[in-house]
Amino acid sequence: MPASQLPFSAQEYKRRLEKTRRAMEEKGIDVLFVEDPSNMAWLTGYDGWSFYVHQGVVVFHDEEPVWWGRAQDGNGADRTVYMGEDRVLRYPENFVQSTVRHPMQHLAGFLRDKGFSGKRIGVELENYYFSAKAYLVLKEELPDATFVDATALVNWQRAVKSDEEIAYMRRAARISEKVIHGIVERVEPGMRKNALVAEIFRDAIRGTEGWGDYAAIVPLLPSGSDAAAPHLTWDGRPFEKGEATFFEIAGCYRRYHAPISRTVFLGQPPQHMLDAVKAVVEGVDAGLEAARAGNRAGQVAEALYAALEKAGIKREGRCGYPIGLSYPPDWGERTISFRPEDETILEPGMTFHFMPGLWMADWGLEITESILIKENGPAEALCNLPRELIVKN
Amino acid sequence: MPASQLPFSAQEYKRRLEKTRRAMEEKGIDVLFVEDPSNMAWLTGYDGWSFYVHQGVVVFHDEEPVWWGRAQDGNGADRTVYMGEDRVLRYPENFVQSTVRHPMQHLAGFLRDKGFSGKRIGVELENYYFSAKAYLVLKEELPDATFVDATALVNWQRAVKSDEEIAYMRRAARISEKVIHGIVERVEPGMRKNALVAEIFRDAIRGTEGWGDYAAIVPLLPSGSDAAAPHLTWDGRPFEKGEATFFEIAGCYRRYHAPISRTVFLGQPPQHMLDAVKAVVEGVDAGLEAARAGNRAGQVAEALYAALEKAGIKREGRCGYPIGLSYPPDWGERTISFRPEDETILEPGMTFHFMPGLWMADWGLEITESILIKENGPAEALCNLPRELIVKN
């Protein structure tokens, strides 16, 4: 595609490729097949809702990557990847969701032709789009190859963001702010949930400077007792007085996300919720202080959990994950976790959704931040929104 | 959850379960693990955007199904599945996207405890959410079990829709009509694409009677030369005079879809496009005539391709797929295909997206229909929209 329309400079794609090749070398991988759409986009610029069929990017040590996918999606690759059209390889349409053919037979043929039959081939074993069947077919077609688990190999290269990436995330954060402001302005008892979600989507996609992209997760907004369940979506029932609703949303710009949650109470919140809010806000402050270059990822969780424990709230599991470029079904990068056991050292340019959600037996609360690890000092919250329970009385 | 809020009656879930058990028996499957979120919802009612972590439904021959998933999503299961809370099994949060633990270790423990160590276990090998790693871990944990490929086993049970399901699809079709009307009314040269997409989402989620759900695929709307690429999404560039844009969208109600595409030309369409439109419309008419109970699925494709060939247009691949209940990334059911080689016999109550899209070297055209196979006569188009190129001059 024309360089002027690519989301990043040629230098940036070159830097990403070299970083990936070094990681391949460390694992002794001769050729890498990447099916994760976020990794495909990060490496080549490829963009399109075509990940419901098998496709991928093949990364070599000594030649430019090859985009590989369905014939009709080759036209989309020609229009979005930085490589030339000679690096776009199409498999015939009769491989698509066939009960008698599998696209991996085609990919295996290509790898064989390139001389990788007996080599070490990296594949993303734990990924939404590389199915168990895909692995079994590749293995059967290339019996002399050694398959190396390259799960999250590229995801790890994405952890530290470039200035250009951070600029996109800041644009996404402006959209997130706009969406939250729109929610607070509109939500009221009697309004149907779907009517509010309609406005959330409208605000997010209209965007602020330029335009808005679709987020990798739809808005989540459970109310009252349902807020115990973090991943419910919406229906046509109305918001009710006396209930809290948390809104977990993300602005998205050119596939870069800035997720955030705020909780709105319609009416007079009960004391136990006000106490929890105080503890969570103190916990977020403590977590931001701990989220410094040089610290362990686990320290952020420890700081939050200590603050919550002082208020008598036991919180386990993880409370944050890396964010950036993503496609459905997840806007997380699936590498680092903010959980006490995670020993990863934080570096400047890393970005996370710091996510101290509380999902109790019959209520829930989310006040979260998208954060950036800085050279010095505590992490920066990308969105500029008051960190509080929003009460509409 | 309260029966009053379940999308379907207890009788309907019972019927689905029995149908699935018969299919298990035919394949000699002792216990079935279903990770496909559409299959999970169809079997139990489970609904939530939690499919980015491992979860599933375990189907037995002699007891009620078990929902299995992440601890915090158990709260969502309690609120959406028809079974009692004793049939909701949660794995601890420290299994989530961990680099040292895998949720399938937990599932294997459960299957072992239930006495399935040496039995025949059905798994969906070709599925977005059952990863290669999930399969390898299950196999390692249950070395004496025999794993049977149950890809699309449940999907096939979903092919013929009940009257209740068709009623939901008709509601979705009303939403699809509303979205297309909104597009035609608003699109004009100079309008930014994202501004129109914002209104598409708003119309779709506001819905018509009741409310609108999110579709499993975002709106696709490539213009001009980009319409050669069927799966491009949008950006902030304006619509231009002299260009065709196809709009592929779906209204969605309670996860049931009615996809449809229409193409809008801004200005005076060239003769080659008018000729193609005539051929496609004749092809759709011929396809609807062929889409009758008792005919092969392949006959629909043959009827379309014959009509196109008369106009000198060579079309290959498939031109339709089953639709109904779906979650991202695909609103198709991945069973039957409208392609000449498909021998499946059409039955009353089957529903398809009949999809005669043309993606040429530098232009594209889509005029499609969601259709229902009837007891007698040709298929019924679920949306009531003129089958034509929409010209705005």
Short mmCIF file of C-alpha atoms in Angstrom, two decimals, chain A residues 2-259:
data_model
loop_
_atom_site.label_atom_id
_atom_site.label_comp_id
_atom_site.label_asym_id
_atom_site.label_seq_id
_atom_site.Cartn_x
_atom_site.Cartn_y
_atom_site.Cartn_z
CA PRO A 2 1.09 3.63 -0.36
CA ALA A 3 3.55 4.45 2.45
CA SER A 4 1.53 7.58 3.21
CA GLN A 5 -1.39 5.45 4.40
CA LEU A 6 0.56 2.95 6.50
CA PRO A 7 0.10 3.48 10.21
CA PHE A 8 3.87 3.39 10.82
CA SER A 9 7.11 4.25 9.05
CA ALA A 10 9.18 1.71 7.17
CA GLN A 11 11.86 2.15 9.85
CA GLU A 12 9.42 1.11 12.54
CA TYR A 13 8.41 -2.09 10.70
CA LYS A 14 12.10 -2.84 10.14
CA ARG A 15 12.86 -2.41 13.83
CA ARG A 16 9.96 -4.72 14.75
CA LEU A 17 11.12 -7.37 12.30
CA GLU A 18 14.67 -7.29 13.62
CA LYS A 19 13.47 -7.54 17.20
CA THR A 20 11.33 -10.54 16.27
CA ARG A 21 14.21 -12.21 14.43
CA ARG A 22 16.41 -11.90 17.51
CA ALA A 23 13.72 -13.58 19.60
CA MET A 24 13.43 -16.34 16.99
CA GLU A 25 17.18 -16.84 17.12
CA GLU A 26 17.15 -17.17 20.91
CA LYS A 27 14.61 -19.97 20.61
CA GLY A 28 16.37 -21.58 17.65
CA ILE A 29 13.42 -20.95 15.34
CA ASP A 30 14.22 -21.16 11.62
CA VAL A 31 10.89 -19.86 10.40
CA LEU A 32 7.95 -18.42 12.35
CA PHE A 33 4.25 -18.67 11.50
CA VAL A 34 2.20 -15.98 13.21
CA GLU A 35 -1.61 -16.34 13.14
CA ASP A 36 -2.52 -13.83 15.87
CA PRO A 37 -4.12 -10.89 13.99
CA SER A 38 -2.57 -8.36 16.39
CA ASN A 39 0.87 -9.81 15.74
CA MET A 40 0.18 -9.86 12.00
CA ALA A 41 -0.79 -6.17 12.08
CA TRP A 42 2.16 -5.19 14.28
CA LEU A 43 4.63 -6.92 11.95
CA THR A 44 3.17 -5.92 8.56
CA GLY A 45 0.31 -3.41 8.90
CA TYR A 46 -2.28 -5.99 7.80
CA ASP A 47 -5.77 -4.91 8.77
CA GLY A 48 -9.16 -6.45 8.04
CA TRP A 49 -11.91 -8.52 9.67
CA SER A 50 -10.72 -11.74 8.04
CA PHE A 51 -9.36 -13.57 11.08
CA TYR A 52 -12.35 -15.90 11.10
CA VAL A 53 -10.51 -17.93 8.46
CA HIS A 54 -6.92 -19.17 8.69
CA GLN A 55 -4.32 -16.59 7.71
CA GLY A 56 -0.95 -15.52 9.00
CA VAL A 57 2.44 -13.95 8.48
CA VAL A 58 5.52 -16.07 7.82
CA VAL A 59 8.70 -14.53 9.26
CA PHE A 60 12.07 -15.53 7.81
CA HIS A 61 15.58 -14.69 8.95
CA ASP A 62 16.83 -13.58 5.55
CA GLU A 63 13.93 -12.31 3.48
CA GLU A 64 10.89 -10.08 3.91
CA PRO A 65 7.82 -11.59 5.62
CA VAL A 66 5.06 -13.22 3.57
CA TRP A 67 1.38 -12.51 4.23
CA TRP A 68 -0.52 -15.79 3.70
CA GLY A 69 -4.30 -16.09 3.59
CA ARG A 70 -7.52 -16.65 1.73
CA ALA A 71 -7.54 -15.67 -1.95
CA GLN A 72 -10.19 -12.95 -1.61
CA ASP A 73 -8.37 -11.45 1.39
CA GLY A 74 -5.17 -11.11 -0.62
CA ASN A 75 -6.79 -7.98 -2.07
CA GLY A 76 -6.99 -6.59 1.47
CA ALA A 77 -3.36 -7.53 2.11
CA ASP A 78 -2.26 -5.76 -1.08
CA ARG A 79 -3.94 -2.65 0.31
CA THR A 80 -2.67 -2.75 3.89
CA VAL A 81 0.76 -4.43 4.28
CA TYR A 82 4.08 -2.65 3.82
CA MET A 83 5.56 -5.42 1.69
CA GLY A 84 5.12 -5.62 -2.07
CA GLU A 85 2.40 -7.64 -3.79
CA ASP A 86 4.94 -10.40 -4.46
CA ARG A 87 4.95 -11.06 -0.70
CA VAL A 88 1.19 -11.78 -0.61
CA LEU A 89 0.39 -15.49 -0.93
CA ARG A 90 -3.22 -16.63 -1.44
CA TYR A 91 -4.74 -20.04 -0.84
CA PRO A 92 -7.71 -21.05 -3.02
CA GLU A 93 -11.25 -20.35 -1.84
CA ASN A 94 -12.13 -24.05 -1.75
CA PHE A 95 -9.97 -24.43 1.37
CA VAL A 96 -12.28 -22.11 3.32
CA GLN A 97 -14.24 -23.90 6.06
CA SER A 98 -14.07 -27.06 3.98
CA THR A 99 -14.81 -30.45 5.51
CA VAL A 100 -12.31 -32.16 3.16
CA ARG A 101 -9.41 -29.70 2.81
CA HIS A 102 -7.52 -27.66 5.40
CA PRO A 103 -5.65 -24.40 4.71
CA MET A 104 -2.65 -25.72 6.64
CA GLN A 105 -2.08 -28.21 3.81
CA HIS A 106 -1.47 -25.22 1.59
CA LEU A 107 0.81 -23.50 4.12
CA ALA A 108 2.77 -26.73 4.59
CA GLY A 109 3.33 -26.90 0.83
CA PHE A 110 4.75 -23.39 0.86
CA LEU A 111 7.06 -24.13 3.81
CA ARG A 112 8.20 -27.32 2.08
CA ASP A 113 8.96 -25.43 -1.14
CA LYS A 114 11.01 -22.93 0.84
CA GLY A 115 13.12 -25.74 2.30
CA PHE A 116 11.77 -25.86 5.84
CA SER A 117 10.60 -29.51 5.84
CA GLY A 118 13.23 -30.61 8.33
CA LYS A 119 13.64 -27.31 10.16
CA ARG A 120 12.47 -25.77 13.41
CA ILE A 121 9.13 -24.05 12.80
CA GLY A 122 7.70 -21.67 15.40
CA VAL A 123 3.91 -21.71 15.92
CA GLU A 124 1.61 -19.95 18.39
CA LEU A 125 0.21 -22.96 20.23
CA GLU A 126 -1.87 -20.88 22.64
CA ASN A 127 -3.77 -18.52 20.40
CA TYR A 128 -7.40 -17.94 19.44
CA TYR A 129 -6.82 -18.44 15.77
CA PHE A 130 -4.30 -21.28 15.55
CA SER A 131 -6.64 -24.21 16.20
CA ALA A 132 -5.74 -27.68 17.47
CA LYS A 133 -6.62 -28.99 14.02
CA ALA A 134 -4.31 -26.48 12.33
CA TYR A 135 -1.44 -27.79 14.44
CA LEU A 136 -2.28 -31.44 13.77
CA VAL A 137 -2.51 -30.89 10.01
CA LEU A 138 0.78 -28.96 9.87
CA LYS A 139 2.49 -31.72 11.86
CA GLU A 140 1.10 -34.42 9.62
CA GLU A 141 2.12 -32.56 6.46
CA LEU A 142 5.63 -31.80 7.73
CA PRO A 143 6.57 -34.95 9.67
CA ASP A 144 10.30 -34.14 9.72
CA ALA A 145 9.91 -30.60 11.06
CA THR A 146 10.31 -29.72 14.73
CA PHE A 147 7.53 -27.49 16.01
CA VAL A 148 8.63 -24.96 18.58
CA ASP A 149 6.07 -23.29 20.84
CA ALA A 150 6.24 -19.62 19.91
CA THR A 151 3.19 -18.60 21.93
CA ALA A 152 3.38 -14.87 22.66
CA LEU A 153 6.87 -14.62 21.14
CA VAL A 154 5.76 -11.61 19.09
CA ASN A 155 3.43 -10.36 21.86
CA TRP A 156 6.47 -9.97 24.12
CA GLN A 157 8.22 -7.84 21.47
CA ARG A 158 5.17 -5.54 21.55
CA ALA A 159 5.41 -4.85 25.30
CA VAL A 160 7.46 -1.64 25.07
CA LYS A 161 5.68 0.87 22.85
CA SER A 162 7.36 3.29 20.46
CA ASP A 163 6.57 7.00 20.58
CA GLU A 164 4.37 6.57 17.52
CA GLU A 165 2.37 3.85 19.24
CA ILE A 166 1.98 5.93 22.38
CA ALA A 167 0.72 8.81 20.24
CA TYR A 168 -2.04 6.52 18.91
CA MET A 169 -2.89 5.39 22.44
CA ARG A 170 -3.19 9.01 23.54
CA ARG A 171 -5.66 9.56 20.73
CA ALA A 172 -7.57 6.50 21.92
CA ALA A 173 -7.53 7.95 25.46
CA ARG A 174 -9.19 11.14 24.20
CA ILE A 175 -11.95 8.94 22.75
CA SER A 176 -12.27 7.02 26.04
CA GLU A 177 -12.71 10.32 27.90
CA LYS A 178 -15.39 11.41 25.45
CA VAL A 179 -17.26 8.13 25.88
CA ILE A 180 -17.19 8.31 29.69
CA HIS A 181 -18.36 11.96 29.63
CA GLY A 182 -21.22 10.92 27.34
CA ILE A 183 -22.24 8.11 29.66
CA VAL A 184 -22.25 10.32 32.74
CA GLU A 185 -24.27 12.96 30.97
CA ARG A 186 -26.92 10.57 29.64
CA VAL A 187 -27.41 7.72 32.10
CA GLU A 188 -30.54 7.98 34.26
CA PRO A 189 -33.18 5.75 35.79
CA GLY A 190 -35.56 4.44 33.14
CA MET A 191 -33.16 4.77 30.24
CA ARG A 192 -32.84 1.46 28.42
CA LYS A 193 -29.35 0.00 28.50
CA ASN A 194 -29.19 -0.56 24.77
CA ALA A 195 -30.13 3.07 24.13
CA LEU A 196 -27.07 4.16 26.11
CA VAL A 197 -24.82 1.58 24.43
CA ALA A 198 -25.97 2.96 21.06
CA GLU A 199 -24.58 6.37 22.09
CA ILE A 200 -21.38 4.81 23.45
CA PHE A 201 -20.66 3.21 20.07
CA ARG A 202 -21.58 6.42 18.26
CA ASP A 203 -19.22 8.52 20.39
CA ALA A 204 -16.40 5.98 20.12
CA ILE A 205 -16.55 5.67 16.35
CA ARG A 206 -17.09 9.32 15.60
CA GLY A 207 -13.92 9.75 17.67
CA THR A 208 -12.24 13.03 18.46
CA GLU A 209 -9.30 14.12 16.29
CA GLY A 210 -9.81 12.11 13.10
CA TRP A 211 -11.87 8.97 13.66
CA GLY A 212 -12.55 6.06 15.94
CA ASP A 213 -11.94 2.37 15.33
CA TYR A 214 -13.87 -0.59 16.79
CA ALA A 215 -12.60 -1.81 20.16
CA ALA A 216 -11.61 -5.45 20.59
CA ILE A 217 -14.29 -5.89 23.28
CA VAL A 218 -17.81 -4.43 23.28
CA PRO A 219 -18.92 -2.15 26.14
CA LEU A 220 -19.56 -4.04 29.38
CA LEU A 221 -22.08 -2.45 31.74
CA PRO A 222 -23.67 -4.75 34.30
CA SER A 223 -25.87 -3.12 36.95
CA GLY A 224 -26.77 -3.84 40.54
CA SER A 225 -26.45 -7.47 41.46
CA ASP A 226 -25.40 -8.31 37.90
CA ALA A 227 -22.25 -6.22 38.41
CA ALA A 228 -20.93 -9.27 40.26
CA ALA A 229 -20.44 -10.72 36.78
CA PRO A 230 -17.74 -8.76 34.95
CA HIS A 231 -18.44 -9.86 31.38
CA LEU A 232 -22.18 -9.47 30.89
CA THR A 233 -23.16 -7.26 27.97
CA TRP A 234 -26.51 -5.45 27.65
CA ASP A 235 -30.18 -5.92 26.91
CA GLY A 236 -33.21 -3.66 26.72
CA ARG A 237 -33.91 -3.37 30.47
CA PRO A 238 -33.78 0.09 32.05
CA PHE A 239 -31.25 1.50 34.49
CA GLU A 240 -32.77 1.63 37.95
CA LYS A 241 -32.56 4.03 40.84
CA GLY A 242 -30.53 2.65 43.75
CA GLU A 243 -28.17 0.64 41.55
CA ALA A 244 -24.51 0.94 40.60
CA THR A 245 -23.42 0.18 37.05
CA PHE A 246 -19.81 -0.11 36.01
CA PHE A 247 -18.91 0.85 32.46
CA GLU A 248 -15.84 -0.82 31.00
CA ILE A 249 -15.10 0.70 27.59
CA ALA A 250 -12.15 1.52 25.35
CA GLY A 251 -11.56 4.21 22.81
CA CYS A 252 -9.65 2.79 19.87
CA TYR A 253 -7.57 4.54 17.22
CA ARG A 254 -5.98 2.55 14.38
CA ARG A 255 -6.40 -0.59 16.51
CA TYR A 256 -4.68 0.96 19.58
CA HIS A 257 -6.75 0.89 22.76
CA ALA A 258 -7.05 2.88 25.97
CA PRO A 259 -9.51 0.92 28.14
#
